Amino acid sequence: MSVKARQMHLGAFLFGVGHHVAAWRYPDTEAHGIMDPAFYERFAQTAERGKFDMLFLADSLALLGSSPSHTASVRPEPITLLSYLAGVTERIGLAATVSTTYHEPYNLAREFATLDHLSGGRAAWNVVTSSRNEEAANFSKEKHPDHAVRYERAREFIQVATSLWDSWEDDAILFDRQNGQFANPDKVHRIDHLGEHFRVRGPLNAPRPPQGRPVIIQASSSETGQQLAAETAEVIFTAWQTLEEAQLFYRNVKSLLVKYGRTADELKIMPGIFPVIGATEAEAREKEQLLQQLVLPSVGLSMLSGSLNVDLRDYPLDGPLPELPELEAINGGKSRFKLVSDMAKRDGLTIRQLIYRVTGARGHRTIYGTPVQVADQLELWFNERASDGFNIMPPYLPGGLGEFVELVIPELQNRGLFRTEYTGTTLRDHLGLKRPASKFSRPSASSSI
């Protein structure tokens, strides 16, 4: 009996009009489309034509960037947008970033259950703990919660949301017109959650999602984040610069799964990749150089200062970084702080050189080259067990994604590394993930309503 060859998973990471901070100024970018549904429809349909597993939306609960003057600082709300895109696509997964720090489990569970129903089982939740003080100020908070508290809340938040999705068993709805019975009350359950952060009675006022539960994604590489991912996530979105770092992370996270009674196949690791594609490597680098020339120094410095939690305005651009705080003292994004600071030390970068690294890929790996060269690098990381796939971060849109779909995807398909057609209809099908059973279908289920 032949064993099916391992194939990579791909996400199309939508971030405004492109991941490069100056994408909105780039000549080939349709910057006016930032709030135009037709722009996002085109993106989603291009990714679906490329047979991507999912499209992935980032989000923030505050204005992006230090000032609206020089950056494309607005974004559509992700669940609203994905609900629209569910109607203009058929197979591609729909992943929305929603923070556990400034939301409530009941509302979120209801929204994602609805998205999963509207899309026929294609919803995914990227679980994040907000990391910016600006977000706290928008939610009646004087200060941002501590890192440990945010993760404690996130863990309990996921537990509550999962219970709410399970609160209606799969066959709870009867539609028995003759006897006037809409649902079987013995299969609709209160969750009666009483925890440190939440008190939720339940049940959810939406039936169980087609996937059982939306796919859970997490985007963090901190030690706390790795533990949470090993316990709860089915996909982890991460950022690494070198093959060795990525391999070590891959091994570490997969090894943690045993602690929670899970197997390696139950969690897909997908690093972000920022591909700059050209007919030659020189052409690709010229394209990236043009993008960098469009970055205002103040914008780049603000981005870098935010990543490192240090105000760098008084330091020379062509000098080294000043002494940075210890990782334990960081209350924002710990994994991004470590990634950027390690990159500066490892490669001996000046502040100016480091700015170039964060204004494009924001610390993720950049690959310059021809379609063959890009495919070679993806194949290397995939085959060397540094990843199960990748989240593709186009520098600008729509062309950056179109180039990848038209030029790189066929190269991966020719090598047998990526699907040529969808074989299932749900995101769980695409990712090779089992549909979870409702915990209330067990004999130990809590009382029904």
CSV table of C-alpha atoms in Angstrom, one decimal:
chain,number,residue,atom,x,y,z
A,1,MET,CA,0.0,0.0,0.0
A,2,SER,CA,1.5,3.3,-1.1
A,3,VAL,CA,1.8,6.2,1.4
A,4,LYS,CA,0.5,9.5,0.3
A,5,ALA,CA,3.2,12.1,-0.3
A,6,ARG,CA,3.3,14.9,2.2
A,7,GLN,CA,2.1,18.2,0.7
A,8,MET,CA,2.5,21.7,2.0
A,9,HIS,CA,-0.3,24.0,3.2
A,10,LEU,CA,-0.5,27.6,2.0
A,11,GLY,CA,-2.3,30.6,3.5
A,12,ALA,CA,-2.7,33.9,1.6
A,13,PHE,CA,-2.1,36.6,4.2
A,14,LEU,CA,-4.1,39.7,3.4
A,15,PHE,CA,-2.7,42.8,5.0
A,16,GLY,CA,-4.2,46.0,3.6
A,17,VAL,CA,-3.0,46.7,0.1
A,18,GLY,CA,0.3,44.7,0.7
A,19,HIS,CA,2.6,43.8,3.5
A,20,HIS,CA,5.3,46.3,2.7
A,21,VAL,CA,4.6,49.5,4.7
A,22,ALA,CA,5.1,51.6,1.5
A,23,ALA,CA,2.9,49.3,-0.6
A,24,TRP,CA,0.2,52.0,-0.9
A,25,ARG,CA,2.7,54.3,-2.7
A,26,TYR,CA,4.0,51.6,-5.1
A,27,PRO,CA,2.9,52.2,-8.7
A,28,ASP,CA,1.4,48.7,-9.2
A,29,THR,CA,-0.7,48.8,-6.1
A,30,GLU,CA,-4.4,49.5,-6.2
A,31,ALA,CA,-4.3,51.6,-3.0
A,32,HIS,CA,-7.8,53.0,-3.6
A,33,GLY,CA,-9.2,49.6,-3.0
A,34,ILE,CA,-8.5,49.5,0.7
A,35,MET,CA,-12.2,49.6,1.6
A,36,ASP,CA,-13.6,48.5,-1.7
A,37,PRO,CA,-15.3,45.0,-1.6
A,38,ALA,CA,-14.3,44.4,-5.2
A,39,PHE,CA,-10.6,44.6,-4.3
A,40,TYR,CA,-11.0,41.9,-1.6
A,41,GLU,CA,-13.2,39.8,-3.8
A,42,ARG,CA,-10.4,39.8,-6.4
A,43,PHE,CA,-7.8,38.8,-3.8
A,44,ALA,CA,-10.0,36.0,-2.4
A,45,GLN,CA,-10.8,34.6,-5.9
A,46,THR,CA,-7.1,34.8,-7.0
A,47,ALA,CA,-6.1,32.8,-3.9
A,48,GLU,CA,-8.8,30.3,-4.5
A,49,ARG,CA,-7.7,29.9,-8.1
A,50,GLY,CA,-4.3,29.1,-6.7
A,51,LYS,CA,-5.9,26.4,-4.4
A,52,PHE,CA,-4.7,28.0,-1.2
A,53,ASP,CA,-5.9,26.4,2.0
A,54,MET,CA,-7.1,29.7,3.3
A,55,LEU,CA,-6.9,33.4,3.2
A,56,PHE,CA,-5.8,35.0,6.5
A,57,LEU,CA,-6.7,38.4,7.8
A,58,ALA,CA,-4.7,40.2,10.4
A,59,ASP,CA,-6.3,42.8,12.6
A,60,SER,CA,-5.7,45.5,15.2
A,61,LEU,CA,-8.0,47.3,17.5
A,62,ALA,CA,-6.3,50.6,17.1
A,63,LEU,CA,-5.0,52.8,14.3
A,64,LEU,CA,-2.1,51.2,12.6
A,65,GLY,CA,1.2,53.1,12.7
A,66,SER,CA,2.1,56.1,14.8
A,67,SER,CA,0.3,58.5,12.6
A,68,PRO,CA,-2.4,58.3,9.8
A,69,SER,CA,-0.3,60.9,7.8
A,70,HIS,CA,2.1,58.5,6.1
A,71,THR,CA,0.9,54.9,6.4
A,72,ALA,CA,-2.2,53.1,5.2
A,73,SER,CA,-3.6,52.9,8.7
A,74,VAL,CA,-7.2,51.7,8.1
A,75,ARG,CA,-8.5,48.1,7.7
A,76,PRO,CA,-12.0,46.5,7.3
A,77,GLU,CA,-13.2,44.5,10.2
A,78,PRO,CA,-12.3,40.9,9.4
A,79,ILE,CA,-15.4,38.9,10.3
A,80,THR,CA,-17.6,41.3,8.4
A,81,LEU,CA,-15.3,41.2,5.4
A,82,LEU,CA,-15.1,37.4,5.5
A,83,SER,CA,-18.8,37.0,5.7
A,84,TYR,CA,-19.0,39.0,2.4
A,85,LEU,CA,-16.2,36.9,0.9
A,86,ALA,CA,-17.9,33.7,1.8
A,87,GLY,CA,-20.6,34.5,-0.8
A,88,VAL,CA,-18.1,35.1,-3.6
A,89,THR,CA,-15.9,32.0,-3.0
A,90,GLU,CA,-16.6,28.3,-2.8
A,91,ARG,CA,-13.7,26.4,-1.3
A,92,ILE,CA,-11.0,28.6,0.3
A,93,GLY,CA,-10.8,28.8,4.1
A,94,LEU,CA,-11.6,32.1,5.8
A,95,ALA,CA,-9.4,33.0,8.8
A,96,ALA,CA,-10.0,36.1,10.9
A,97,THR,CA,-7.8,37.5,13.7
A,98,VAL,CA,-9.8,38.3,16.8
A,99,SER,CA,-8.3,39.3,20.1
A,100,THR,CA,-9.2,37.6,23.4
A,101,THR,CA,-8.0,40.6,25.3
A,102,TYR,CA,-10.8,43.0,24.2
A,103,HIS,CA,-13.7,40.7,23.2
A,104,GLU,CA,-16.2,38.4,25.0
A,105,PRO,CA,-16.4,34.6,24.3
A,106,TYR,CA,-20.2,34.5,23.7
A,107,ASN,CA,-20.2,37.2,21.0
A,108,LEU,CA,-17.1,35.7,19.3
A,109,ALA,CA,-18.4,32.1,19.4
A,110,ARG,CA,-21.7,33.3,17.8
A,111,GLU,CA,-19.9,35.3,15.1
A,112,PHE,CA,-17.6,32.5,14.1
A,113,ALA,CA,-20.4,29.9,14.2
A,114,THR,CA,-22.4,32.1,11.9
A,115,LEU,CA,-19.4,32.5,9.5
A,116,ASP,CA,-18.8,28.8,9.5
A,117,HIS,CA,-22.5,28.2,8.5
A,118,LEU,CA,-22.5,30.9,5.9
A,119,SER,CA,-19.3,29.5,4.3
A,120,GLY,CA,-20.2,25.9,4.5
A,121,GLY,CA,-17.5,25.0,7.0
A,122,ARG,CA,-14.6,27.3,6.0
A,123,ALA,CA,-14.1,29.5,9.1
A,124,ALA,CA,-10.9,29.8,11.2
A,125,TRP,CA,-10.1,32.0,14.3
A,126,ASN,CA,-6.6,33.4,14.7
A,127,VAL,CA,-6.4,33.7,18.4
A,128,VAL,CA,-4.3,36.7,19.5
A,129,THR,CA,-3.7,38.5,22.8
A,130,SER,CA,-3.5,42.2,22.0
A,131,SER,CA,0.0,43.7,22.5
A,132,ARG,CA,-0.4,47.5,22.0
A,133,ASN,CA,-1.2,50.1,24.6
A,134,GLU,CA,-3.2,52.0,22.0
A,135,GLU,CA,-5.7,49.2,22.0
A,136,ALA,CA,-6.2,49.4,25.8
A,137,ALA,CA,-7.0,53.1,25.5
A,138,ASN,CA,-9.9,52.2,23.1
A,139,PHE,CA,-11.5,49.8,25.6
A,140,SER,CA,-11.8,51.9,28.8
A,141,LYS,CA,-8.4,50.6,30.1
A,142,GLU,CA,-5.7,52.9,31.5
A,143,LYS,CA,-3.0,50.3,30.8
A,144,HIS,CA,-2.5,47.1,28.9
A,145,PRO,CA,-2.9,43.9,30.9
A,146,ASP,CA,0.3,42.0,31.8
A,147,HIS,CA,1.6,39.4,29.3
A,148,ALA,CA,0.8,36.5,31.7
A,149,VAL,CA,-2.7,37.7,32.5
A,150,ARG,CA,-3.4,38.1,28.7
A,151,TYR,CA,-2.5,34.5,28.1
A,152,GLU,CA,-4.4,33.2,31.1
A,153,ARG,CA,-7.5,35.1,29.8
A,154,ALA,CA,-6.8,33.6,26.3
A,155,ARG,CA,-6.7,30.1,27.6
A,156,GLU,CA,-10.0,30.4,29.4
A,157,PHE,CA,-11.5,32.3,26.5
A,158,ILE,CA,-10.8,29.4,24.1
A,159,GLN,CA,-12.3,27.0,26.7
A,160,VAL,CA,-15.5,28.9,26.9
A,161,ALA,CA,-15.8,29.4,23.1
A,162,THR,CA,-15.2,25.7,22.5
A,163,SER,CA,-17.9,24.8,25.0
A,164,LEU,CA,-20.4,27.2,23.4
A,165,TRP,CA,-19.7,25.7,19.9
A,166,ASP,CA,-20.3,22.2,21.5
A,167,SER,CA,-23.4,23.3,23.4
A,168,TRP,CA,-25.7,22.2,20.5
A,169,GLU,CA,-25.0,18.6,19.6
A,170,ASP,CA,-24.9,17.8,15.9
A,171,ASP,CA,-28.4,16.3,15.8
A,172,ALA,CA,-30.1,18.6,18.3
A,173,ILE,CA,-32.3,20.3,15.7
A,174,LEU,CA,-35.2,18.2,14.6
A,175,PHE,CA,-37.5,20.4,12.5
A,176,ASP,CA,-40.3,18.1,13.5
A,177,ARG,CA,-43.3,20.0,12.0
A,178,GLN,CA,-45.8,17.3,12.8
A,179,ASN,CA,-45.1,17.3,16.5
A,180,GLY,CA,-44.1,20.9,16.7
A,181,GLN,CA,-40.6,20.1,18.0
A,182,PHE,CA,-37.8,22.3,16.7
A,183,ALA,CA,-35.0,20.8,18.8
A,184,ASN,CA,-34.3,18.1,21.3
A,185,PRO,CA,-33.8,19.9,24.6
A,186,ASP,CA,-31.7,16.9,25.9
A,187,LYS,CA,-29.1,17.8,23.2
A,188,VAL,CA,-28.9,21.5,23.9
A,189,HIS,CA,-26.6,22.2,26.9
A,190,ARG,CA,-25.8,25.0,29.3
A,191,ILE,CA,-22.1,25.3,29.8
A,192,ASP,CA,-22.3,27.0,33.3
A,193,HIS,CA,-18.8,28.3,33.1
A,194,LEU,CA,-17.5,30.0,36.2
A,195,GLY,CA,-13.8,31.0,35.8
A,196,GLU,CA,-11.3,33.6,36.7
A,197,HIS,CA,-12.2,35.9,33.8
A,198,PHE,CA,-15.6,34.8,32.6
A,199,ARG,CA,-19.0,33.7,33.8
A,200,VAL,CA,-21.0,32.2,30.9
A,201,ARG,CA,-24.3,30.3,31.2
A,202,GLY,CA,-24.9,29.2,27.6
A,203,PRO,CA,-26.0,27.6,25.5
A,204,LEU,CA,-25.1,29.4,22.3
A,205,ASN,CA,-28.0,30.7,20.3
A,206,ALA,CA,-26.6,29.2,17.1
A,207,PRO,CA,-26.4,25.5,16.2
A,208,ARG,CA,-23.1,23.6,16.1
A,209,PRO,CA,-20.9,24.8,13.2
A,210,PRO,CA,-20.4,22.6,10.1
A,211,GLN,CA,-16.8,21.9,11.1
A,212,GLY,CA,-17.8,21.1,14.7
A,213,ARG,CA,-15.6,24.1,15.7
A,214,PRO,CA,-13.9,26.6,13.5
A,215,VAL,CA,-10.2,25.9,13.0
A,216,ILE,CA,-8.1,27.4,15.8
A,217,ILE,CA,-5.0,29.3,14.7
A,218,GLN,CA,-2.5,31.0,16.9
A,219,ALA,CA,0.2,33.5,16.0
A,220,SER,CA,2.9,33.6,18.7
A,221,SER,CA,6.3,32.1,19.2
A,222,SER,CA,6.9,33.1,22.9
A,223,GLU,CA,7.3,30.2,25.4
A,224,THR,CA,3.8,31.0,26.8
A,225,GLY,CA,2.4,31.1,23.2
A,226,GLN,CA,4.0,27.8,22.3
A,227,GLN,CA,2.3,26.1,25.3
A,228,LEU,CA,-1.1,27.6,24.5
A,229,ALA,CA,-0.7,26.5,20.9
A,230,ALA,CA,0.2,23.0,21.8
A,231,GLU,CA,-2.8,22.8,24.0
A,232,THR,CA,-5.4,24.5,21.9
A,233,ALA,CA,-4.3,25.4,18.3
A,234,GLU,CA,-4.6,23.5,15.1
A,235,VAL,CA,-2.4,25.9,13.0
A,236,ILE,CA,0.4,28.1,14.3
A,237,PHE,CA,1.6,31.2,12.3
A,238,THR,CA,5.1,32.0,13.2
A,239,ALA,CA,8.2,34.0,12.0
A,240,TRP,CA,11.8,32.8,11.6
A,241,GLN,CA,14.8,34.0,9.6
A,242,THR,CA,16.9,30.9,9.4
A,243,LEU,CA,16.3,27.3,8.6
A,244,GLU,CA,17.9,26.2,11.9
A,245,GLU,CA,15.7,28.5,14.0
A,246,ALA,CA,12.6,27.3,12.2
A,247,GLN,CA,13.6,23.6,12.6
A,248,LEU,CA,14.2,24.0,16.4
A,249,PHE,CA,10.8,25.7,16.8
A,250,TYR,CA,9.1,23.0,14.8
A,251,ARG,CA,10.6,20.2,16.9
A,252,ASN,CA,9.9,22.0,20.2
A,253,VAL,CA,6.2,22.7,19.5
A,254,LYS,CA,5.5,19.3,18.0
A,255,SER,CA,7.1,17.7,21.1
A,256,LEU,CA,4.8,19.6,23.4
A,257,LEU,CA,1.7,18.1,21.8
A,258,VAL,CA,2.3,14.8,23.7
A,259,LYS,CA,1.6,16.6,27.0
A,260,TYR,CA,-1.9,17.3,25.8
A,261,GLY,CA,-2.6,13.9,24.3
A,262,ARG,CA,-2.2,15.1,20.7
A,263,THR,CA,-0.3,13.9,17.7
A,264,ALA,CA,2.1,15.9,15.4
A,265,ASP,CA,-0.4,15.9,12.6
A,266,GLU,CA,-3.0,17.8,14.7
A,267,LEU,CA,-1.0,21.1,14.6
A,268,LYS,CA,0.2,22.6,11.3
A,269,ILE,CA,3.2,25.0,11.6
A,270,MET,CA,3.2,27.7,8.9
A,271,PRO,CA,5.9,30.5,9.0
A,272,GLY,CA,5.3,33.7,7.2
A,273,ILE,CA,7.1,34.2,3.9
A,274,PHE,CA,7.5,37.6,2.1
A,275,PRO,CA,8.2,36.7,-1.6
A,276,VAL,CA,9.7,39.3,-4.0
A,277,ILE,CA,9.5,37.7,-7.4
A,278,GLY,CA,11.2,38.7,-10.6
A,279,ALA,CA,12.3,37.3,-14.0
A,280,THR,CA,15.8,37.3,-12.4
A,281,GLU,CA,17.0,37.6,-8.8
A,282,ALA,CA,18.4,41.1,-9.8
A,283,GLU,CA,15.0,42.2,-11.0
A,284,ALA,CA,13.4,41.0,-7.8
A,285,ARG,CA,15.9,43.0,-5.7
A,286,GLU,CA,15.3,46.1,-7.8
A,287,LYS,CA,11.6,45.8,-7.1
A,288,GLU,CA,12.3,45.5,-3.4
A,289,GLN,CA,14.7,48.4,-3.5
A,290,LEU,CA,12.0,50.6,-5.1
A,291,LEU,CA,9.6,49.7,-2.3
A,292,GLN,CA,12.3,50.6,0.2
A,293,GLN,CA,12.9,54.0,-1.4
A,294,LEU,CA,9.2,54.8,-0.8
A,295,VAL,CA,9.5,54.4,3.0
A,296,LEU,CA,9.7,57.6,4.9
A,297,PRO,CA,12.5,57.4,7.5
A,298,SER,CA,10.1,58.5,10.3
A,299,VAL,CA,7.7,55.7,9.4
A,300,GLY,CA,10.4,53.0,9.4
A,301,LEU,CA,11.8,54.3,12.7
A,302,SER,CA,8.4,54.3,14.3
A,303,MET,CA,7.8,50.6,13.2
A,304,LEU,CA,11.2,49.5,14.5
A,305,SER,CA,10.7,51.4,17.8
A,306,GLY,CA,7.4,49.7,18.2
A,307,SER,CA,8.8,46.2,17.7
A,308,LEU,CA,11.6,46.8,20.2
A,309,ASN,CA,9.7,48.9,22.8
A,310,VAL,CA,12.4,51.5,22.6
A,311,ASP,CA,12.2,55.1,21.3
A,312,LEU,CA,15.0,55.2,18.7
A,313,ARG,CA,14.5,58.7,17.4
A,314,ASP,CA,17.6,60.1,19.2
A,315,TYR,CA,20.0,57.4,17.9
A,316,PRO,CA,22.1,57.6,14.7
A,317,LEU,CA,20.5,55.6,11.9
A,318,ASP,CA,23.8,54.2,10.8
A,319,GLY,CA,24.8,53.2,14.3
A,320,PRO,CA,24.0,50.0,16.2
A,321,LEU,CA,21.0,49.5,18.4
A,322,PRO,CA,21.2,50.9,21.9
A,323,GLU,CA,21.0,48.6,24.9
A,324,LEU,CA,17.6,46.9,24.9
A,325,PRO,CA,15.4,45.9,27.8
A,326,GLU,CA,15.4,42.3,29.0
A,327,LEU,CA,12.8,40.0,27.4
A,328,GLU,CA,11.1,39.5,30.7
A,329,ALA,CA,10.4,43.3,30.9
A,330,ILE,CA,8.5,43.4,27.6
A,331,ASN,CA,4.7,43.6,28.0
A,332,GLY,CA,4.0,43.8,24.3
A,333,GLY,CA,4.8,41.3,21.7
A,334,LYS,CA,7.6,39.2,23.2
A,335,SER,CA,8.1,37.0,20.2
A,336,ARG,CA,8.5,39.9,17.8
A,337,PHE,CA,10.8,41.7,20.2
A,338,LYS,CA,13.1,38.6,20.4
A,339,LEU,CA,13.0,38.0,16.6
A,340,VAL,CA,14.0,41.5,15.7
A,341,SER,CA,16.6,41.9,18.4
A,342,ASP,CA,18.2,38.5,17.6
A,343,MET,CA,18.2,39.4,13.9
A,344,ALA,CA,20.1,42.7,14.7
A,345,LYS,CA,22.7,40.8,16.8
A,346,ARG,CA,23.2,37.9,14.5
A,347,ASP,CA,23.6,39.9,11.3
A,348,GLY,CA,25.4,43.0,12.9
A,349,LEU,CA,22.7,45.4,11.6
A,350,THR,CA,22.6,49.1,12.0
A,351,ILE,CA,19.3,50.8,12.8
A,352,ARG,CA,18.9,51.8,9.2
A,353,GLN,CA,19.5,48.2,8.0
A,354,LEU,CA,17.1,46.8,10.5
A,355,ILE,CA,14.5,49.3,9.4
A,356,TYR,CA,14.7,47.7,6.0
A,357,ARG,CA,14.0,44.3,7.5
A,358,VAL,CA,10.9,45.4,9.4
A,359,THR,CA,9.2,47.7,6.9
A,360,GLY,CA,8.7,44.9,4.4
A,361,ALA,CA,8.3,41.5,6.0
A,362,ARG,CA,8.0,42.9,9.6
A,363,GLY,CA,10.5,40.3,10.8
A,364,HIS,CA,9.3,37.4,8.6
A,365,ARG,CA,11.6,35.8,6.1
A,366,THR,CA,12.1,37.6,2.7
A,367,ILE,CA,12.8,35.5,-0.4
A,368,TYR,CA,14.1,37.3,-3.5
A,369,GLY,CA,14.3,35.6,-6.8
A,370,THR,CA,12.7,33.9,-9.7
A,371,PRO,CA,9.7,31.6,-9.3
A,372,VAL,CA,12.1,28.6,-9.3
A,373,GLN,CA,14.3,30.1,-6.6
A,374,VAL,CA,11.2,30.9,-4.5
A,375,ALA,CA,9.9,27.4,-4.9
A,376,ASP,CA,13.4,26.0,-4.1
A,377,GLN,CA,13.4,27.8,-0.7
A,378,LEU,CA,9.9,26.7,0.2
A,379,GLU,CA,10.7,23.1,-0.7
A,380,LEU,CA,13.9,23.2,1.4
A,381,TRP,CA,12.1,24.4,4.5
A,382,PHE,CA,9.2,22.0,4.0
A,383,ASN,CA,11.3,18.9,3.3
A,384,GLU,CA,13.7,19.7,6.2
A,385,ARG,CA,10.9,19.8,8.6
A,386,ALA,CA,11.0,23.5,9.4
A,387,SER,CA,7.3,23.9,8.4
A,388,ASP,CA,4.2,22.2,7.3
A,389,GLY,CA,3.5,25.0,4.9
A,390,PHE,CA,3.6,28.8,4.7
A,391,ASN,CA,1.6,32.0,5.1
A,392,ILE,CA,2.4,33.9,1.9
A,393,MET,CA,2.7,37.7,2.5
A,394,PRO,CA,2.5,39.6,-0.9
A,395,PRO,CA,4.5,42.8,-0.8
A,396,TYR,CA,1.9,44.7,-2.7
A,397,LEU,CA,-1.6,43.9,-4.2
A,398,PRO,CA,-3.0,42.7,-6.3
A,399,GLY,CA,0.1,41.9,-8.4
A,400,GLY,CA,2.1,40.4,-5.6
A,401,LEU,CA,-0.4,37.6,-5.0
A,402,GLY,CA,-1.1,37.2,-8.7
A,403,GLU,CA,2.6,36.6,-9.5
A,404,PHE,CA,2.8,33.9,-6.8
A,405,VAL,CA,-0.4,32.2,-8.1
A,406,GLU,CA,0.6,32.3,-11.7
A,407,LEU,CA,4.3,31.6,-11.4
A,408,VAL,CA,5.2,29.9,-8.1
A,409,ILE,CA,2.1,27.7,-7.5
A,410,PRO,CA,2.6,25.8,-10.9
A,411,GLU,CA,6.3,25.1,-9.9
A,412,LEU,CA,5.2,23.7,-6.6
A,413,GLN,CA,2.5,21.6,-8.3
A,414,ASN,CA,5.0,20.2,-10.8
A,415,ARG,CA,7.1,19.0,-7.9
A,416,GLY,CA,4.2,17.3,-6.3
A,417,LEU,CA,4.4,19.6,-3.3
A,418,PHE,CA,1.0,21.3,-3.6
A,419,ARG,CA,-2.5,20.3,-4.6
A,420,THR,CA,-3.8,20.8,-8.1
A,421,GLU,CA,-7.4,20.7,-7.0
A,422,TYR,CA,-9.3,20.9,-3.8
A,423,THR,CA,-10.4,17.4,-2.6
A,424,GLY,CA,-12.7,18.6,0.2
A,425,THR,CA,-15.1,21.4,0.9
A,426,THR,CA,-14.2,22.5,4.4
A,427,LEU,CA,-11.0,24.1,5.8
A,428,ARG,CA,-10.5,21.0,8.0
A,429,ASP,CA,-10.6,19.0,4.8
A,430,HIS,CA,-7.8,21.1,3.2
A,431,LEU,CA,-5.6,21.0,6.4
A,432,GLY,CA,-6.2,17.3,7.0
A,433,LEU,CA,-7.8,17.9,10.4
A,434,LYS,CA,-10.4,15.8,12.0
A,435,ARG,CA,-13.8,17.2,12.8
A,436,PRO,CA,-14.0,17.2,16.7
A,437,ALA,CA,-16.8,15.6,18.5
A,438,SER,CA,-18.9,17.6,20.9
A,439,LYS,CA,-17.8,17.1,24.4
A,440,PHE,CA,-21.5,17.1,25.4
A,441,SER,CA,-22.1,13.9,23.4
A,442,ARG,CA,-20.1,11.9,26.0
A,443,PRO,CA,-21.8,10.2,28.9
A,444,SER,CA,-20.3,12.8,31.3
A,445,ALA,CA,-22.1,15.6,29.6
A,446,SER,CA,-23.5,18.4,31.9
A,447,SER,CA,-27.2,19.0,32.3
A,448,SER,CA,-29.2,20.2,29.3
A,449,ILE,CA,-31.3,23.4,29.5
